[in-house]
mmCIF file of C-alpha atoms in Angstrom:
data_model
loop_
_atom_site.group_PDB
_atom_site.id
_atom_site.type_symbol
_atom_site.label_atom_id
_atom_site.label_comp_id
_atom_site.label_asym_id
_atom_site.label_seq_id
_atom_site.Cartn_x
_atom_site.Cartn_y
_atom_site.Cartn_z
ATOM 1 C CA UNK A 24 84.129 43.079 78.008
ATOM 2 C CA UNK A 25 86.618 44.561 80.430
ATOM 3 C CA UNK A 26 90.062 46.394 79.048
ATOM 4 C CA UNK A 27 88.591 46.880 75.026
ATOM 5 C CA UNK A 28 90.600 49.908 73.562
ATOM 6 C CA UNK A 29 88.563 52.670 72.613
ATOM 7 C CA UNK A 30 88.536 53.467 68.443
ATOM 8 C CA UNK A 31 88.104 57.157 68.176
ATOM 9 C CA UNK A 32 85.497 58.638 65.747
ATOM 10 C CA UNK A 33 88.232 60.312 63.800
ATOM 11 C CA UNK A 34 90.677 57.317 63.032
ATOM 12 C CA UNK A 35 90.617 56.786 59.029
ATOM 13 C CA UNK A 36 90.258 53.013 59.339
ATOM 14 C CA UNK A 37 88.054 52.695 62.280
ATOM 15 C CA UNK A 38 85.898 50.478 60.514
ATOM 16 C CA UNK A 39 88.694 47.785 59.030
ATOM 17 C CA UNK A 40 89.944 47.712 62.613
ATOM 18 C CA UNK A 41 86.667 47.041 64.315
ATOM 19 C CA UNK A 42 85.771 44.687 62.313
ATOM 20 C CA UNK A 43 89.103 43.011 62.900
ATOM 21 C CA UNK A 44 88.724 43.291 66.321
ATOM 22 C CA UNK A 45 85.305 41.880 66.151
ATOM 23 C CA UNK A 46 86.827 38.781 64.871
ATOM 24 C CA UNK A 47 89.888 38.973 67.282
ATOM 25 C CA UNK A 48 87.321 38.552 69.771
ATOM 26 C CA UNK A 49 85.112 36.077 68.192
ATOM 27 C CA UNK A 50 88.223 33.590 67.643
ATOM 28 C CA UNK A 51 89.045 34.338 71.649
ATOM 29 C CA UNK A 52 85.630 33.507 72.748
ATOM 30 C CA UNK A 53 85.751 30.530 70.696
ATOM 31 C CA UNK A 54 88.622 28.892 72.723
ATOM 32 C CA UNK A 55 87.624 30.548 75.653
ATOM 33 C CA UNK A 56 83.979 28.566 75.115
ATOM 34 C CA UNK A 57 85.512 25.103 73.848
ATOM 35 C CA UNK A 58 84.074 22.094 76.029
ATOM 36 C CA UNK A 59 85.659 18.866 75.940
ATOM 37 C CA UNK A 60 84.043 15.420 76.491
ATOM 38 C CA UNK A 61 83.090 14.475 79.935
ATOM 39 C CA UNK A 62 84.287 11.927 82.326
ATOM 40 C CA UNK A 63 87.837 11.106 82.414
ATOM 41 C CA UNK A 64 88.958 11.755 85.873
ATOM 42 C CA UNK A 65 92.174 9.469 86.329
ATOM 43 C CA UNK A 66 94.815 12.163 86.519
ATOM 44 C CA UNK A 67 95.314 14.777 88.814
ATOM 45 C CA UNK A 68 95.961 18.667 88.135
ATOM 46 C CA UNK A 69 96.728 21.469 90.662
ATOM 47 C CA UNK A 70 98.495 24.803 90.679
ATOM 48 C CA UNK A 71 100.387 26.642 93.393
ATOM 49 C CA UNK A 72 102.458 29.280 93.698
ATOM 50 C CA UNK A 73 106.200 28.251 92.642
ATOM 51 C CA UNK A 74 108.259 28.142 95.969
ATOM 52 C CA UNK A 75 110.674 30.895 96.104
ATOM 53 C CA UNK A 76 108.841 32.899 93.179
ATOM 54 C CA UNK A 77 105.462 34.935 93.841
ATOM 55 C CA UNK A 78 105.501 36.427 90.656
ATOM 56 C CA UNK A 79 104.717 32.395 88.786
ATOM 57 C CA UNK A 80 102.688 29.421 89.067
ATOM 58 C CA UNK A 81 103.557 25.916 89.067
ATOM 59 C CA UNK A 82 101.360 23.624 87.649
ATOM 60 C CA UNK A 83 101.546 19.620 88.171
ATOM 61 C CA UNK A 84 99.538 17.062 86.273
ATOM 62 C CA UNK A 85 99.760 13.406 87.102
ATOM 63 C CA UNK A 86 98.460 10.801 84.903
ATOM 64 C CA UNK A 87 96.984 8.090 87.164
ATOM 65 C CA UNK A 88 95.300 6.092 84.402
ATOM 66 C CA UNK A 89 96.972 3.301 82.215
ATOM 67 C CA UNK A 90 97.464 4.802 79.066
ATOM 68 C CA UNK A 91 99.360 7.831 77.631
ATOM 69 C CA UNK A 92 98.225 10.820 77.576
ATOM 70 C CA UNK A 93 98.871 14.277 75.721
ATOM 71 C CA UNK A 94 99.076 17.826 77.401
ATOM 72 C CA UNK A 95 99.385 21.477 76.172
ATOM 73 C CA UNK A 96 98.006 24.524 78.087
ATOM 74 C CA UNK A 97 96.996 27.757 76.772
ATOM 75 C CA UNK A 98 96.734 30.984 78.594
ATOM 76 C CA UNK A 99 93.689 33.374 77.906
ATOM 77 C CA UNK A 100 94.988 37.205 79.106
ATOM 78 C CA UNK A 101 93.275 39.904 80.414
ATOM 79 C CA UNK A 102 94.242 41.364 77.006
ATOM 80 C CA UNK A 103 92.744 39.158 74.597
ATOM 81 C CA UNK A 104 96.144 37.540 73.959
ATOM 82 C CA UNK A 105 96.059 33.747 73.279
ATOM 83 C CA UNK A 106 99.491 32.126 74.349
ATOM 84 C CA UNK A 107 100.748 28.710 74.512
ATOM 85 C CA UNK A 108 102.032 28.252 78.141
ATOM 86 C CA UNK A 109 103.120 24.283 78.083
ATOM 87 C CA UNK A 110 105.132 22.733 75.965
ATOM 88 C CA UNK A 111 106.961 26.268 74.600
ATOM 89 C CA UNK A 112 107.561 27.505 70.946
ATOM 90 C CA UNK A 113 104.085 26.096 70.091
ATOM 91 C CA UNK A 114 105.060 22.560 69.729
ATOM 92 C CA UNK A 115 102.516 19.821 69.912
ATOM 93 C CA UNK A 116 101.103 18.164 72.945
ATOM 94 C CA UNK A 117 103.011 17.016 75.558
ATOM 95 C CA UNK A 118 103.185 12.827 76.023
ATOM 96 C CA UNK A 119 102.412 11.971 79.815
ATOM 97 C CA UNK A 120 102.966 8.602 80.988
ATOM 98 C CA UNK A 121 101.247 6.319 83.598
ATOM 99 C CA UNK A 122 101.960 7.095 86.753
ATOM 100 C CA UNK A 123 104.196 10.238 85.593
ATOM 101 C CA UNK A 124 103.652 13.465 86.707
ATOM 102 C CA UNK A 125 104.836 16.541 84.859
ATOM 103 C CA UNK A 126 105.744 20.185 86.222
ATOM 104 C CA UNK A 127 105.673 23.373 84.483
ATOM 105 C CA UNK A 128 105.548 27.021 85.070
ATOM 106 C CA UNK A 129 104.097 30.435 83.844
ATOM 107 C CA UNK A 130 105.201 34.104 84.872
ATOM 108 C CA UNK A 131 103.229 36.395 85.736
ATOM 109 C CA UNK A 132 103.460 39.811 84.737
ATOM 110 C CA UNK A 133 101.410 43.148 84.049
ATOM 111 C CA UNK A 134 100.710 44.084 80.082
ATOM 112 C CA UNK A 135 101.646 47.681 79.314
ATOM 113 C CA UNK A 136 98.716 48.044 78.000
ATOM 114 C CA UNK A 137 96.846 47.584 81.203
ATOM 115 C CA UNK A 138 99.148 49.807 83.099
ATOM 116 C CA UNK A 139 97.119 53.031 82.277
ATOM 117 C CA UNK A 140 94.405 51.123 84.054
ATOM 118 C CA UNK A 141 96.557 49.920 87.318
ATOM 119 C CA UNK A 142 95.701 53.625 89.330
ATOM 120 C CA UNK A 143 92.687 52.455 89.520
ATOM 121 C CA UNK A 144 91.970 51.589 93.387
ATOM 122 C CA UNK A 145 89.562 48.455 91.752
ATOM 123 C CA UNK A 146 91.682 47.096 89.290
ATOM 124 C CA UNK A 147 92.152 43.841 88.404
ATOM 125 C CA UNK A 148 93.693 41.089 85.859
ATOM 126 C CA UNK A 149 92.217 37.941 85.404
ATOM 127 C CA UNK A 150 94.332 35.237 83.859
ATOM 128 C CA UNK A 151 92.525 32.242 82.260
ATOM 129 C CA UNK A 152 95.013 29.166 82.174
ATOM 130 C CA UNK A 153 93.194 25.727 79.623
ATOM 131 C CA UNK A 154 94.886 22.200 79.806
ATOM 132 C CA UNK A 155 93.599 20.552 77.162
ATOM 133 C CA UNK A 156 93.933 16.970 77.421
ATOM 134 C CA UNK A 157 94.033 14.046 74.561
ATOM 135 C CA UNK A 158 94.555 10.522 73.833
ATOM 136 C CA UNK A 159 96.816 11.367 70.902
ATOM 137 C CA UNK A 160 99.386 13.959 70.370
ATOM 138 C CA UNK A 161 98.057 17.081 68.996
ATOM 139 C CA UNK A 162 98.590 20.493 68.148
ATOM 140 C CA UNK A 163 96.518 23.672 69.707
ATOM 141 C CA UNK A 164 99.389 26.378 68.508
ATOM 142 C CA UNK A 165 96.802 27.731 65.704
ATOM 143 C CA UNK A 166 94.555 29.368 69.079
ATOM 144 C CA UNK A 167 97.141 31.253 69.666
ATOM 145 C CA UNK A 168 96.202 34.955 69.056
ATOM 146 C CA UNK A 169 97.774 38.415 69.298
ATOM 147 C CA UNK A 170 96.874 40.905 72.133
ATOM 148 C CA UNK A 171 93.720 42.954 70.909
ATOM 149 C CA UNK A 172 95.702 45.715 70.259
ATOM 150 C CA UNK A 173 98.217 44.254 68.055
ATOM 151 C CA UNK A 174 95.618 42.377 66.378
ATOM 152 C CA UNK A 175 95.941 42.914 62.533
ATOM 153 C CA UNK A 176 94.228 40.163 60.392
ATOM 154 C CA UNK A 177 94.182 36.295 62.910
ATOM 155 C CA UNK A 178 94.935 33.467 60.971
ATOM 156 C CA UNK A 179 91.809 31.121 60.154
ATOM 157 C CA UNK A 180 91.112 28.515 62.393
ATOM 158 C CA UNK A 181 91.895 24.468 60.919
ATOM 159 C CA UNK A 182 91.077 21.393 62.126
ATOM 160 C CA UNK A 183 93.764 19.857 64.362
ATOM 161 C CA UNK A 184 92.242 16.499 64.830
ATOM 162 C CA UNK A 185 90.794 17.472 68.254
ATOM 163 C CA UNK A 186 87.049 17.484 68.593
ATOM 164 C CA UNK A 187 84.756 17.405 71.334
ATOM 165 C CA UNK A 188 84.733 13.649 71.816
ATOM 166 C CA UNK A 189 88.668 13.267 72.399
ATOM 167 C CA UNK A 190 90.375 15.870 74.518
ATOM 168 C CA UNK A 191 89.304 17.129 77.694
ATOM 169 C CA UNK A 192 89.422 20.392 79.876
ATOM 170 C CA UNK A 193 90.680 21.817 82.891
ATOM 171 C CA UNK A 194 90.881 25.385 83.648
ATOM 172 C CA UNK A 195 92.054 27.521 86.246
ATOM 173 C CA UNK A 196 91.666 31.177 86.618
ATOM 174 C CA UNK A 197 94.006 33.677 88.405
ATOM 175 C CA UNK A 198 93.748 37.136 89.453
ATOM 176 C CA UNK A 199 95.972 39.921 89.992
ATOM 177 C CA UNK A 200 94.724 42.987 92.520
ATOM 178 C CA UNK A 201 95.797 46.113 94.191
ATOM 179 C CA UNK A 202 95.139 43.969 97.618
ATOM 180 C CA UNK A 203 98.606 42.136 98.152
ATOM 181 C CA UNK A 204 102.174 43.959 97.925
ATOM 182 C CA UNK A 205 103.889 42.026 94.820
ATOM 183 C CA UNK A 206 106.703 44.392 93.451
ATOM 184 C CA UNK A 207 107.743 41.689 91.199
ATOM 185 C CA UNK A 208 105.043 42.412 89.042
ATOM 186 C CA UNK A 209 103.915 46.196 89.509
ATOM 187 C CA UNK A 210 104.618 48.287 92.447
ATOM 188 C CA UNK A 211 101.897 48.830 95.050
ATOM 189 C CA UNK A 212 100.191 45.511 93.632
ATOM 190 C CA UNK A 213 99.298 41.824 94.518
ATOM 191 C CA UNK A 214 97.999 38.356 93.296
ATOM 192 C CA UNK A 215 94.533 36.528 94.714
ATOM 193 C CA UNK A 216 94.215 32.787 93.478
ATOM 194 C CA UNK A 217 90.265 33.221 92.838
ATOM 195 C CA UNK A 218 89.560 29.539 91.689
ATOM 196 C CA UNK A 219 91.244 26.563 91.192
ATOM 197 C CA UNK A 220 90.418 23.749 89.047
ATOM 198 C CA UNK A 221 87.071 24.552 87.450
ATOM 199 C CA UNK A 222 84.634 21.362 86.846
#
């Protein structure tokens, strides 16, 4: 796994941390791994670079089905960080209406903790972006998880109401590279869009 902090030998609690970290990174994979049902297809989700602003994305989702529907997004960082993107200050899901379509936005930006890595000619940043979608308002603010590094003891995980058979997936990946000139975010460095929405 890419951008893991070394522990050195000599640290008195190298063992408590790794074992936190351990389950930092379980409880990441976790979400990271969750698969919805399969299926629903009446809506419509894309992402784009926001006009005027290379340093976020816009995403749109349009409900094009009949009944309401429920949105939050997460974002999965290159750092093991778990944040709620969409809606903000972890509230619950989002309701959608038919035939409404819904913007939001995310900035982009370099962890400091990465930056020891960005004189690298090869590095990179991959961004995972989730839109979990339901048929009933929930809440997905308990994924939420600390960067690795500031990872001290992450909360249990409780049911929310959401299993496999009622909310559904879409992902979306994003990159940042050495290729492109985007000062915005780091000197000397650029954004690729490497996929967009995943099946």
């Amino acid at each position: 796994m890419p951008y893991v902090p070394a522990i050195p030998k000599a640290e008195p609690d190298m063992y408590p941390k790794l074992r936190r970290w351990l389950r930092h990174l379980r409880l990441y994979n976790s979400v990271a791994n969750l698969r919805g049902a399969a299926g629903l297809k009446n809506y419509h989700f894309s992402f784009k670079e926001r006009d005027g602003q290379k340093d976020q994305l816009e995403f749109i989702f349009k409900n094009t089905s009949g009944q309401n529907y429920f949105i939050t997004q997460l974002c999965l960082s290159a750092t093991y960080e778990i944040t709620q993107i969409f809606p903000p200050d972890k509230g619950p899901s989002v309701a959608v209406q038919p035939n409404q379509e819904v913007p939001w936005h995310s900035v982009i930006s370099v962890s400091d903790l990465l930056l020891p890595y960005t004189s690298d000619r090869d590095f990179s940043m991959t961004e995972r972006y989730r839109l979990f979608i339901t048929p009933i308002q929930t809440s997905f603010a308990h994924y939420q998880l600390p960067s690795l590094s500031d990872s001290h003891a992450p909360p249990g995980r409780t049911s929310n109401g959401a299993s496999e058979s009622n909310f559904y997936v879409e992902d979306c990946t994003f990159t940042v590279n050495r290729d492109k000139m985007l000062p915005s975010i780091l000197p000397s460095m650029g954004f690729t869009p490497v996929a967009e929405n995943e099946e």
